[in-house]
Amino acid sequence: MESKSKEQFVHSVFESIAPKYDMMNDILSFRRHKAWRNFTMRKMNVRPGSTSIDLCCGTCDWTISLAQASGTGRTVGLDFSQNMLSVGAEKVARLGLERQIELVQGNAMELPFPDNTFDYATIGFALRNVPDLVKVIEEMQRVVKPGGLVVSLELSKPTWEPFKSLYYFYFQKILPLLGKLIAQKYEQYKWLPESLVHFPDHKQLAAIFRETGLTEVQAYPLTGGIAAVHIGRKK
């Protein structure tokens, strides 16, 4: 799928599944995505008053965690799906975080911010969906200050059997049926496992982080390798 058509298709997927996205995230991750994000936040050690941008922020769960950890620092959530941002905006308002969190509809490959703006740049469960993941990592690095962190939390590829076979059976056969049953979206959830097929494993993604110039790169496989955290520091 060429990059422009992939971008348009991904946009249509997330516009359509926005209302059920949080519920399906629980199913997609065996209800582990919150624990994975908490682990990532501990590794990031967000400092009070620090600034961050959360790319492809979806319904803003990670954006909100970043804002709460910072306390006073500016936090930006960016996504190209207005429907996802609308769901997120309701959460932000319920928590009274409108003054701290700025939600922006934008493209992760062309961030509308100057160089060296943020202390942290994060992307959760979205790097496999972008047309050019190297370009996104480079953009994250560009807008982060020297010494700042670039962080990805993403589904990955289990390596040990029999868990690997069971996982792929669930992901490729069961998950799309659950999507059809719960969200009435079979094709969209059939595409999600397909998006993982060509995505780098955690070692390959760590190498890409290093190739873009990030230093002190760490990769943490989670829950048998079905997800992974990658953290790199800007020189």
CSV table of C-alpha atoms in Angstrom, one decimal:
chain,number,residue,atom,x,y,z
A,1,MET,CA,0.0,0.0,0.0
A,2,GLU,CA,1.6,3.3,-1.1
A,3,SER,CA,2.1,5.9,1.6
A,4,LYS,CA,-0.7,8.3,0.5
A,5,SER,CA,-3.3,5.6,0.2
A,6,LYS,CA,-2.2,4.0,3.5
A,7,GLU,CA,-2.5,7.4,5.1
A,8,GLN,CA,-6.0,7.9,3.8
A,9,PHE,CA,-7.0,4.3,4.8
A,10,VAL,CA,-5.6,4.6,8.3
A,11,HIS,CA,-7.4,7.9,8.7
A,12,SER,CA,-10.7,6.4,7.7
A,13,VAL,CA,-10.2,3.4,10.1
A,14,PHE,CA,-9.6,5.6,13.1
A,15,GLU,CA,-12.3,8.1,12.2
A,16,SER,CA,-14.8,5.2,12.1
A,17,ILE,CA,-13.7,3.2,15.2
A,18,ALA,CA,-13.2,6.3,17.5
A,19,PRO,CA,-16.3,5.7,19.7
A,20,LYS,CA,-15.3,2.1,20.5
A,21,TYR,CA,-11.5,2.6,20.4
A,22,ASP,CA,-10.9,2.4,24.2
A,23,MET,CA,-13.0,-0.8,24.5
A,24,MET,CA,-11.2,-2.5,21.6
A,25,ASN,CA,-7.8,-1.4,23.0
A,26,ASP,CA,-8.6,-3.5,26.1
A,27,ILE,CA,-9.4,-6.5,23.9
A,28,LEU,CA,-6.4,-5.9,21.6
A,29,SER,CA,-3.9,-5.9,24.4
A,30,PHE,CA,-5.6,-8.4,26.8
A,31,ARG,CA,-6.3,-5.4,29.0
A,32,ARG,CA,-2.5,-4.9,29.4
A,33,HIS,CA,-2.2,-1.5,27.6
A,34,LYS,CA,-2.6,0.5,30.8
A,35,ALA,CA,0.1,-1.5,32.6
A,36,TRP,CA,2.4,-1.2,29.6
A,37,ARG,CA,1.9,2.6,29.7
A,38,ASN,CA,2.5,2.8,33.4
A,39,PHE,CA,5.8,0.8,32.9
A,40,THR,CA,6.8,3.2,30.2
A,41,MET,CA,6.1,6.3,32.3
A,42,ARG,CA,8.2,4.8,35.1
A,43,LYS,CA,11.1,4.4,32.7
A,44,MET,CA,10.6,8.0,31.3
A,45,ASN,CA,10.6,9.5,34.9
A,46,VAL,CA,8.7,12.6,33.7
A,47,ARG,CA,10.0,15.7,35.7
A,48,PRO,CA,7.6,18.2,37.2
A,49,GLY,CA,7.0,21.1,34.9
A,50,SER,CA,8.4,19.3,31.8
A,51,THR,CA,6.8,19.7,28.4
A,52,SER,CA,5.7,16.9,26.1
A,53,ILE,CA,4.1,16.1,22.8
A,54,ASP,CA,2.1,12.8,22.3
A,55,LEU,CA,1.8,11.9,18.6
A,56,CYS,CA,-1.1,10.0,17.3
A,57,CYS,CA,-2.6,10.6,20.7
A,58,GLY,CA,-6.0,9.0,19.8
A,59,THR,CA,-8.4,9.4,22.8
A,60,CYS,CA,-5.6,11.0,24.9
A,61,ASP,CA,-5.0,8.4,27.6
A,62,TRP,CA,-1.2,8.8,27.4
A,63,THR,CA,-1.5,12.6,26.8
A,64,ILE,CA,-3.4,12.8,30.1
A,65,SER,CA,-0.8,10.7,32.0
A,66,LEU,CA,2.0,13.0,30.7
A,67,ALA,CA,0.1,16.1,31.8
A,68,GLN,CA,-0.6,14.6,35.2
A,69,ALA,CA,3.0,13.6,35.7
A,70,SER,CA,4.3,17.0,34.7
A,71,GLY,CA,1.8,18.9,36.8
A,72,THR,CA,2.3,22.3,35.2
A,73,GLY,CA,4.2,21.8,32.0
A,74,ARG,CA,2.6,22.2,28.6
A,75,THR,CA,1.4,19.0,27.1
A,76,VAL,CA,0.3,18.7,23.4
A,77,GLY,CA,-1.8,15.8,22.0
A,78,LEU,CA,-1.6,15.5,18.2
A,79,ASP,CA,-3.7,13.3,16.0
A,80,PHE,CA,-5.0,13.4,12.4
A,81,SER,CA,-8.4,12.0,13.4
A,82,GLN,CA,-10.8,14.7,14.6
A,83,ASN,CA,-13.2,12.0,15.8
A,84,MET,CA,-10.5,10.5,18.1
A,85,LEU,CA,-9.5,14.0,19.3
A,86,SER,CA,-13.2,14.7,20.1
A,87,VAL,CA,-13.4,11.6,22.4
A,88,GLY,CA,-10.1,12.7,24.0
A,89,ALA,CA,-11.2,16.3,24.5
A,90,GLU,CA,-14.2,15.0,26.6
A,91,LYS,CA,-11.8,13.1,28.9
A,92,VAL,CA,-9.5,16.2,29.2
A,93,ALA,CA,-12.5,18.3,30.1
A,94,ARG,CA,-13.8,15.9,32.7
A,95,LEU,CA,-10.4,16.0,34.4
A,96,GLY,CA,-10.2,19.8,34.3
A,97,LEU,CA,-7.0,19.7,32.2
A,98,GLU,CA,-8.0,22.0,29.4
A,99,ARG,CA,-5.5,24.7,30.4
A,100,GLN,CA,-2.6,22.3,30.4
A,101,ILE,CA,-3.4,20.1,27.5
A,102,GLU,CA,-3.5,21.4,23.9
A,103,LEU,CA,-5.1,19.1,21.3
A,104,VAL,CA,-4.0,19.6,17.7
A,105,GLN,CA,-5.2,18.0,14.5
A,106,GLY,CA,-2.0,17.4,12.5
A,107,ASN,CA,0.3,15.1,10.7
A,108,ALA,CA,2.9,13.1,12.7
A,109,MET,CA,5.3,13.3,9.7
A,110,GLU,CA,5.1,17.1,9.6
A,111,LEU,CA,4.9,18.4,13.2
A,112,PRO,CA,3.7,22.0,13.3
A,113,PHE,CA,6.3,22.9,16.0
A,114,PRO,CA,9.8,24.4,16.0
A,115,ASP,CA,13.0,22.5,16.7
A,116,ASN,CA,13.9,21.8,20.3
A,117,THR,CA,10.4,22.6,21.8
A,118,PHE,CA,9.6,19.6,24.1
A,119,ASP,CA,11.3,17.5,26.8
A,120,TYR,CA,9.5,14.4,25.7
A,121,ALA,CA,7.9,13.1,22.5
A,122,THR,CA,5.8,10.0,22.7
A,123,ILE,CA,3.9,7.8,20.3
A,124,GLY,CA,1.6,4.9,21.5
A,125,PHE,CA,0.3,2.1,19.4
A,126,ALA,CA,0.6,4.1,16.2
A,127,LEU,CA,4.1,3.8,14.8
A,128,ARG,CA,3.1,0.8,12.8
A,129,ASN,CA,0.3,2.8,11.2
A,130,VAL,CA,2.2,5.7,9.8
A,131,PRO,CA,3.4,5.8,6.1
A,132,ASP,CA,7.0,6.4,7.0
A,133,LEU,CA,8.1,5.4,10.6
A,134,VAL,CA,11.7,6.7,10.1
A,135,LYS,CA,10.3,10.2,9.1
A,136,VAL,CA,8.1,10.2,12.3
A,137,ILE,CA,11.0,9.2,14.5
A,138,GLU,CA,13.1,12.0,12.9
A,139,GLU,CA,10.3,14.5,13.5
A,140,MET,CA,10.0,13.4,17.1
A,141,GLN,CA,13.7,13.9,17.5
A,142,ARG,CA,13.6,17.3,15.8
A,143,VAL,CA,11.0,18.8,18.2
A,144,VAL,CA,12.6,17.4,21.3
A,145,LYS,CA,15.2,19.5,23.1
A,146,PRO,CA,18.8,18.2,23.3
A,147,GLY,CA,18.8,15.6,26.1
A,148,GLY,CA,15.1,15.0,25.7
A,149,LEU,CA,13.5,11.6,25.1
A,150,VAL,CA,11.8,10.0,22.1
A,151,VAL,CA,9.5,7.2,23.3
A,152,SER,CA,7.5,4.5,21.4
A,153,LEU,CA,5.1,2.0,23.0
A,154,GLU,CA,3.9,-0.3,20.3
A,155,LEU,CA,2.6,-3.8,19.6
A,156,SER,CA,5.5,-6.1,18.7
A,157,LYS,CA,6.2,-9.7,17.7
A,158,PRO,CA,6.4,-12.5,20.2
A,159,THR,CA,9.4,-14.8,19.6
A,160,TRP,CA,8.8,-17.9,21.7
A,161,GLU,CA,6.5,-20.8,21.0
A,162,PRO,CA,3.8,-21.9,21.7
A,163,PHE,CA,2.8,-18.4,22.8
A,164,LYS,CA,3.8,-17.0,19.4
A,165,SER,CA,1.4,-19.3,17.5
A,166,LEU,CA,-1.4,-18.7,19.9
A,167,TYR,CA,-1.0,-15.0,19.8
A,168,TYR,CA,-1.0,-14.8,16.0
A,169,PHE,CA,-4.1,-17.1,15.8
A,170,TYR,CA,-5.9,-14.7,18.2
A,171,PHE,CA,-4.7,-11.6,16.4
A,172,GLN,CA,-5.4,-12.7,12.9
A,173,LYS,CA,-8.6,-14.9,13.4
A,174,ILE,CA,-10.3,-13.9,16.7
A,175,LEU,CA,-9.7,-10.2,16.9
A,176,PRO,CA,-11.4,-9.2,13.6
A,177,LEU,CA,-14.5,-11.2,14.7
A,178,LEU,CA,-14.5,-9.4,18.0
A,179,GLY,CA,-14.2,-6.1,16.1
A,180,LYS,CA,-17.2,-7.1,14.1
A,181,LEU,CA,-19.2,-8.2,17.1
A,182,ILE,CA,-18.4,-5.3,19.4
A,183,ALA,CA,-17.7,-2.4,17.1
A,184,GLN,CA,-19.4,-3.6,13.9
A,185,LYS,CA,-16.1,-3.0,12.1
A,186,TYR,CA,-14.7,-6.2,10.6
A,187,GLU,CA,-12.4,-4.9,7.9
A,188,GLN,CA,-10.9,-2.3,10.2
A,189,TYR,CA,-9.9,-4.8,12.8
A,190,LYS,CA,-8.8,-7.3,10.1
A,191,TRP,CA,-6.4,-4.6,9.0
A,192,LEU,CA,-4.9,-4.0,12.4
A,193,PRO,CA,-3.1,-7.4,12.6
A,194,GLU,CA,-2.0,-7.0,9.0
A,195,SER,CA,-0.3,-3.7,10.0
A,196,LEU,CA,2.0,-5.7,12.3
A,197,VAL,CA,3.2,-8.1,9.6
A,198,HIS,CA,5.7,-5.7,8.0
A,199,PHE,CA,6.6,-3.8,11.2
A,200,PRO,CA,10.1,-4.3,12.6
A,201,ASP,CA,10.6,-6.4,15.7
A,202,HIS,CA,11.9,-4.8,18.8
A,203,LYS,CA,15.6,-5.3,17.9
A,204,GLN,CA,15.1,-3.9,14.4
A,205,LEU,CA,13.2,-0.9,15.8
A,206,ALA,CA,16.0,-0.2,18.3
A,207,ALA,CA,18.5,-0.2,15.4
A,208,ILE,CA,16.3,2.3,13.5
A,209,PHE,CA,16.2,4.5,16.6
A,210,ARG,CA,20.0,4.5,16.6
A,211,GLU,CA,20.3,5.1,12.9
A,212,THR,CA,18.3,8.3,13.2
A,213,GLY,CA,20.9,9.6,15.7
A,214,LEU,CA,19.2,8.8,19.0
A,215,THR,CA,21.6,7.7,21.8
A,216,GLU,CA,21.2,5.5,24.9
A,217,VAL,CA,18.6,3.5,23.1
A,218,GLN,CA,16.7,1.0,25.3
A,219,ALA,CA,14.2,-1.6,24.2
A,220,TYR,CA,11.9,-3.4,26.6
A,221,PRO,CA,9.8,-6.3,25.3
A,222,LEU,CA,6.6,-6.7,27.4
A,223,THR,CA,4.2,-9.6,28.0
A,224,GLY,CA,6.1,-12.2,26.1
A,225,GLY,CA,7.0,-9.7,23.4
A,226,ILE,CA,3.5,-8.8,22.2
A,227,ALA,CA,4.4,-5.2,23.0
A,228,ALA,CA,7.7,-3.2,23.3
A,229,VAL,CA,8.9,0.1,24.6
A,230,HIS,CA,11.7,2.0,22.9
A,231,ILE,CA,13.4,5.0,24.4
A,232,GLY,CA,16.1,7.1,22.8
A,233,ARG,CA,17.8,10.3,23.9
A,234,LYS,CA,18.5,13.3,21.6
A,235,LYS,CA,22.1,14.4,21.7
